[in-house]
PDB file of C-alpha atoms in Angstrom:
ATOM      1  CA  UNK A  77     149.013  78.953 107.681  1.00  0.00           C
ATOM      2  CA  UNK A  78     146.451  81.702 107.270  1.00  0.00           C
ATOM      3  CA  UNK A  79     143.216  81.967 109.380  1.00  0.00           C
ATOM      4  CA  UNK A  80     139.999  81.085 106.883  1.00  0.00           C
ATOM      5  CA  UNK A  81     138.371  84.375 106.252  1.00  0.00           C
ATOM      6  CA  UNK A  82     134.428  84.267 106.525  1.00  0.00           C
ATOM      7  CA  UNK A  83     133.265  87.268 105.686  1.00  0.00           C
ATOM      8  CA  UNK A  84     130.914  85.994 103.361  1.00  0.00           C
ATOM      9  CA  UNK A  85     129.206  83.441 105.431  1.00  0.00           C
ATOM     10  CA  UNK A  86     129.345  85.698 108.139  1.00  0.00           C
ATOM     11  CA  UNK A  87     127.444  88.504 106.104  1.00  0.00           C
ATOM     12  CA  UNK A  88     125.123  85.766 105.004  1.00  0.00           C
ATOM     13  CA  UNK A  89     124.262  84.146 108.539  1.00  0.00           C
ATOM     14  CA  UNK A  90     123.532  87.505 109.757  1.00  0.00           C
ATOM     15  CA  UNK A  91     121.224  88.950 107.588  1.00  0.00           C
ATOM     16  CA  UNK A  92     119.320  85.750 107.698  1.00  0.00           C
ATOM     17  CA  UNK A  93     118.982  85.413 111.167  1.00  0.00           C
ATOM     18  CA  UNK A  94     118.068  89.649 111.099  1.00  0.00           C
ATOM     19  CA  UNK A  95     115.459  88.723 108.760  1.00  0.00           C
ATOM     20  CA  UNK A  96     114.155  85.993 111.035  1.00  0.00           C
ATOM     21  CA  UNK A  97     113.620  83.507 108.345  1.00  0.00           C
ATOM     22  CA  UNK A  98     114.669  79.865 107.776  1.00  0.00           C
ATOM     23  CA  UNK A  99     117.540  78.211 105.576  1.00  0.00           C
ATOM     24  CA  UNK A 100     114.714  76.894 103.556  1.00  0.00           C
ATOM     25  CA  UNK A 101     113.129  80.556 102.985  1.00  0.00           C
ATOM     26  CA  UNK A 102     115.976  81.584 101.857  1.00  0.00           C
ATOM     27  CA  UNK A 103     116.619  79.189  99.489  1.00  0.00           C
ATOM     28  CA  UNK A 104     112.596  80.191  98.070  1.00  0.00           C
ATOM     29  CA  UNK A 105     113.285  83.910  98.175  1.00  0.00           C
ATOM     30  CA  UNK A 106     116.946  83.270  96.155  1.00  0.00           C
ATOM     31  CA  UNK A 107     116.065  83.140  92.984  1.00  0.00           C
ATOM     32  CA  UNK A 108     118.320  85.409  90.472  1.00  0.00           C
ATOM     33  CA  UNK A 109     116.328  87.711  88.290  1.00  0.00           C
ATOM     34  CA  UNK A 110     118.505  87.232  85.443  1.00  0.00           C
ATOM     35  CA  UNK A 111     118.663  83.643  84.735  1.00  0.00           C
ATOM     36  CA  UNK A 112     116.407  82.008  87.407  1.00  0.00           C
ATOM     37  CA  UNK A 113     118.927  80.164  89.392  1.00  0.00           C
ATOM     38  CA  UNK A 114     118.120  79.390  92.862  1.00  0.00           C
ATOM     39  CA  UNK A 115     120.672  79.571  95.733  1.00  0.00           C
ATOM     40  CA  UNK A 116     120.295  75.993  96.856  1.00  0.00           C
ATOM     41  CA  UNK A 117     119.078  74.768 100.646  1.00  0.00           C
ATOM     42  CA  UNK A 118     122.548  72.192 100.529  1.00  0.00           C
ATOM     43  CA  UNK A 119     124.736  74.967  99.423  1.00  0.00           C
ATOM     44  CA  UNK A 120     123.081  77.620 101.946  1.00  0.00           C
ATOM     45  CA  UNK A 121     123.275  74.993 104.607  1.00  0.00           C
ATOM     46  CA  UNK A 122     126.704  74.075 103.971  1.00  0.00           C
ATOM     47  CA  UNK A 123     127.998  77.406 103.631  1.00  0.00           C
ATOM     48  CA  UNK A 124     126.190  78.301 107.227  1.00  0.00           C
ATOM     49  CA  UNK A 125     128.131  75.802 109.394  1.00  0.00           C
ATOM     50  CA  UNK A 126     131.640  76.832 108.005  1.00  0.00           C
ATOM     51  CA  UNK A 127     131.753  73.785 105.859  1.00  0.00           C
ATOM     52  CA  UNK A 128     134.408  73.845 102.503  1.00  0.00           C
ATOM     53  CA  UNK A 129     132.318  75.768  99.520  1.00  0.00           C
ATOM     54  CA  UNK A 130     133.079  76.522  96.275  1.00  0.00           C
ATOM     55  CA  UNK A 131     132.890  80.637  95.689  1.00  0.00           C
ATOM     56  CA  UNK A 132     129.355  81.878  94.594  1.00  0.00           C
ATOM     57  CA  UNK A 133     128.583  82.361  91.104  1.00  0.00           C
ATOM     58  CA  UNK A 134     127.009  85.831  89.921  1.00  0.00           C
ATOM     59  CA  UNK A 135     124.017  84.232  89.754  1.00  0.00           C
ATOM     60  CA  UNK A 136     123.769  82.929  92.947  1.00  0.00           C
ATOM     61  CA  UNK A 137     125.328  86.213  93.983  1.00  0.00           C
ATOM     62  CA  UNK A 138     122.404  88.438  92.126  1.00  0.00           C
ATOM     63  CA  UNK A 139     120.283  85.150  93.667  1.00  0.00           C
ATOM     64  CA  UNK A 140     121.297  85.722  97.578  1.00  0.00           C
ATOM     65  CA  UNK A 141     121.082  89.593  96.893  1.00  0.00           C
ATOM     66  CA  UNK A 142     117.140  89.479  96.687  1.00  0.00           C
ATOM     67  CA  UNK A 143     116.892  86.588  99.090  1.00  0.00           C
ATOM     68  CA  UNK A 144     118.347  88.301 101.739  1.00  0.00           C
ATOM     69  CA  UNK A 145     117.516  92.236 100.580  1.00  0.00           C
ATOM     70  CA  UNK A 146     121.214  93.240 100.451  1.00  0.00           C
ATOM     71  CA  UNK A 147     122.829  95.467  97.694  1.00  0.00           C
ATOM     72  CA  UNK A 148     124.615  92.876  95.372  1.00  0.00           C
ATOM     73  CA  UNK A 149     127.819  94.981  96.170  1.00  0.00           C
ATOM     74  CA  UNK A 150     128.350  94.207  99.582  1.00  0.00           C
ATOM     75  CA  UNK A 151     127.742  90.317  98.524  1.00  0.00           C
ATOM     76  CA  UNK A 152     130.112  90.723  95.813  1.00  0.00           C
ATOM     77  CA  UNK A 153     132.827  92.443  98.262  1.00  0.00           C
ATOM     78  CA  UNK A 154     131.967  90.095 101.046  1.00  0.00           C
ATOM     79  CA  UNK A 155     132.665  86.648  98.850  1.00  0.00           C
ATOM     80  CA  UNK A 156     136.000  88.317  97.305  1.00  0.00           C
ATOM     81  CA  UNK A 157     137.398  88.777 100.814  1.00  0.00           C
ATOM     82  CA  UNK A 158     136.224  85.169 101.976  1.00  0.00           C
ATOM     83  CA  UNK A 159     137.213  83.179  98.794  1.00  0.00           C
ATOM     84  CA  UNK A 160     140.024  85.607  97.405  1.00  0.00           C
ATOM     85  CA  UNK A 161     141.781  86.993 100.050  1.00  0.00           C
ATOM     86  CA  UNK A 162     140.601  90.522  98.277  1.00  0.00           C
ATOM     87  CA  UNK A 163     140.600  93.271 100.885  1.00  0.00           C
ATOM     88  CA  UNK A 164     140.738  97.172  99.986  1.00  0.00           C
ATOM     89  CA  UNK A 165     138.063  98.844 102.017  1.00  0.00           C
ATOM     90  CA  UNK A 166     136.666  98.427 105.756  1.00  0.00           C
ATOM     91  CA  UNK A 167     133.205  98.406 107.128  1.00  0.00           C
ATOM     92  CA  UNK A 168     131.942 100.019 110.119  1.00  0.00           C
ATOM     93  CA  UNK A 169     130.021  97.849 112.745  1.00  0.00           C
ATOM     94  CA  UNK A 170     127.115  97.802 111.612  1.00  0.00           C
ATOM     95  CA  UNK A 171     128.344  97.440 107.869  1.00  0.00           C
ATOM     96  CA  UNK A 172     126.585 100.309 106.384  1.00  0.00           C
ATOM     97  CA  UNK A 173     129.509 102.059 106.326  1.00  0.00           C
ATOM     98  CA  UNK A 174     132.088 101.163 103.581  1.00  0.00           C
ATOM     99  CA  UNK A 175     135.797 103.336 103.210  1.00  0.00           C
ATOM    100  CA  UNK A 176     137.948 102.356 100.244  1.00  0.00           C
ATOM    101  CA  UNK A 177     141.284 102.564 101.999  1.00  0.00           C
ATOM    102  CA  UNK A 178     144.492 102.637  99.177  1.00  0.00           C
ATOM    103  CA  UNK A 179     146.835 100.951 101.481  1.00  0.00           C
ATOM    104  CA  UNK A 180     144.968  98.851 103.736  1.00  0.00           C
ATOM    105  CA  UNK A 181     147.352  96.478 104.384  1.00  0.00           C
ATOM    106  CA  UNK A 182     150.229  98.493 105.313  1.00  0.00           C
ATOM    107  CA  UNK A 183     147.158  99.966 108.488  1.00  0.00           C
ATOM    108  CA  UNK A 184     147.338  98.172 111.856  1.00  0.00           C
ATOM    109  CA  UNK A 185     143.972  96.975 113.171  1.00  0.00           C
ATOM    110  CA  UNK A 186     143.932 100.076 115.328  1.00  0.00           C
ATOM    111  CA  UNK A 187     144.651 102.225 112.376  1.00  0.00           C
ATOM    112  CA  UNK A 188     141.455 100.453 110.669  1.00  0.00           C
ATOM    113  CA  UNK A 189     139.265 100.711 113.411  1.00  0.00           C
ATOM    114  CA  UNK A 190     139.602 104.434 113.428  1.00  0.00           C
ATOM    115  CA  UNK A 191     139.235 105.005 109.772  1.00  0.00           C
ATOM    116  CA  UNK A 192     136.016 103.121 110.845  1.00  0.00           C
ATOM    117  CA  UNK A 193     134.946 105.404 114.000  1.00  0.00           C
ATOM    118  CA  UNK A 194     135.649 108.559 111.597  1.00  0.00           C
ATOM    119  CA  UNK A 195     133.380 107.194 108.342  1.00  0.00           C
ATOM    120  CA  UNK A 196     130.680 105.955 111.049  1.00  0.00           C
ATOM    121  CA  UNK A 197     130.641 109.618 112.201  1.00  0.00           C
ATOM    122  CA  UNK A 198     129.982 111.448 108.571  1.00  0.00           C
ATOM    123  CA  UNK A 199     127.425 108.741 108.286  1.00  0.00           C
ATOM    124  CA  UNK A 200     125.772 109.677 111.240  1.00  0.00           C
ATOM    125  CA  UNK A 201     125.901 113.344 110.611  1.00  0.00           C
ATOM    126  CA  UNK A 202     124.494 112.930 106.947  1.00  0.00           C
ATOM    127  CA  UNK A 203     121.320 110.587 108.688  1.00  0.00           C
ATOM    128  CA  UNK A 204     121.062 113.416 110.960  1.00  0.00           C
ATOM    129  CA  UNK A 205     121.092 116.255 108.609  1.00  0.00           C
ATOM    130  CA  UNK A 206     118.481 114.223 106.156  1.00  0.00           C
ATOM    131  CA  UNK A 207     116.130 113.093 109.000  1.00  0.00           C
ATOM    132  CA  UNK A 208     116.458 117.410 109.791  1.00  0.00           C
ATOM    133  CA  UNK A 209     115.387 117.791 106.906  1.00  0.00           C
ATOM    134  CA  UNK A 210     117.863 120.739 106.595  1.00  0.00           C
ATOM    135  CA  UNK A 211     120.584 121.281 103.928  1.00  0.00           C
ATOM    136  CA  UNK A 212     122.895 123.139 105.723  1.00  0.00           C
ATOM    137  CA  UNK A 213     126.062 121.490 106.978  1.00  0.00           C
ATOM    138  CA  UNK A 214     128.149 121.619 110.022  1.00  0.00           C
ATOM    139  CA  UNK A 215     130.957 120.276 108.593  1.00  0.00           C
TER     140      UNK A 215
END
């Protein structure tokens, strides 16, 4: 039997507790543009402690995406890994950093990891360049 993935709830858990607010705050701020659904305290709560959810909808997707201020990508990646199994890119520490990798499951972890350390390094020179304020590259 396979280990439960929880990339989702981990993603979610995070950025909450980065944005110093409350299960209930979240649940005010998650409201989905589109249709007005709310992410729901139960659901939130539920999902938070590991317990058995049912995947997000898109609207609770597009819902969590303003609550919590992340791009609805990364919540849309982050659920399809956790409640599909779906895996074709890796994210740096600090997931800011997202590599589409073709044959990601034919990489070790160590493989991954540095695919990781080399897109966390581009990143960091492109930051660097645009905080410069200079166009010219290194690379």
């Amino acid at each position: 039997m396979t280990e439960q993935r929880t990339d989702f709830t981990d993603l979610v858990r995070q950025r909450r507790a980065e944005l110093k607010i409350t299960v209930r705050k979240l649940e005010e701020l998650a409201v989905d543009p589109e249709t007005g659904v709310q992410a729901k305290f139960g659901w939130i709560s539920k999902l938070e402690r590991g317990g058995n959810t049912d995947a997000p909808s898109a609207a609770i997707l597009r819902a969590l995406s303003v609550g919590l201020s992340v791009p609805l990508r990364i919540l849309q990646e982050a659920a399809a890994a956790q409640y599909l199994d779906m895996e074709s890119f890796i994210w740096s520490q600090d997931r800011t950093t997202r590599v589409l990798v073709a044959h990601i499951e034919e990489m070790t972890d160590v493989e991954r990891q540095q695919l990781a350390e080399i897109a966390e390094t581009f990143a960091r020179r492109r930051a660097q360049r645009s905080e410069g304020g200079g166009g010219k590259s290194d690379d």
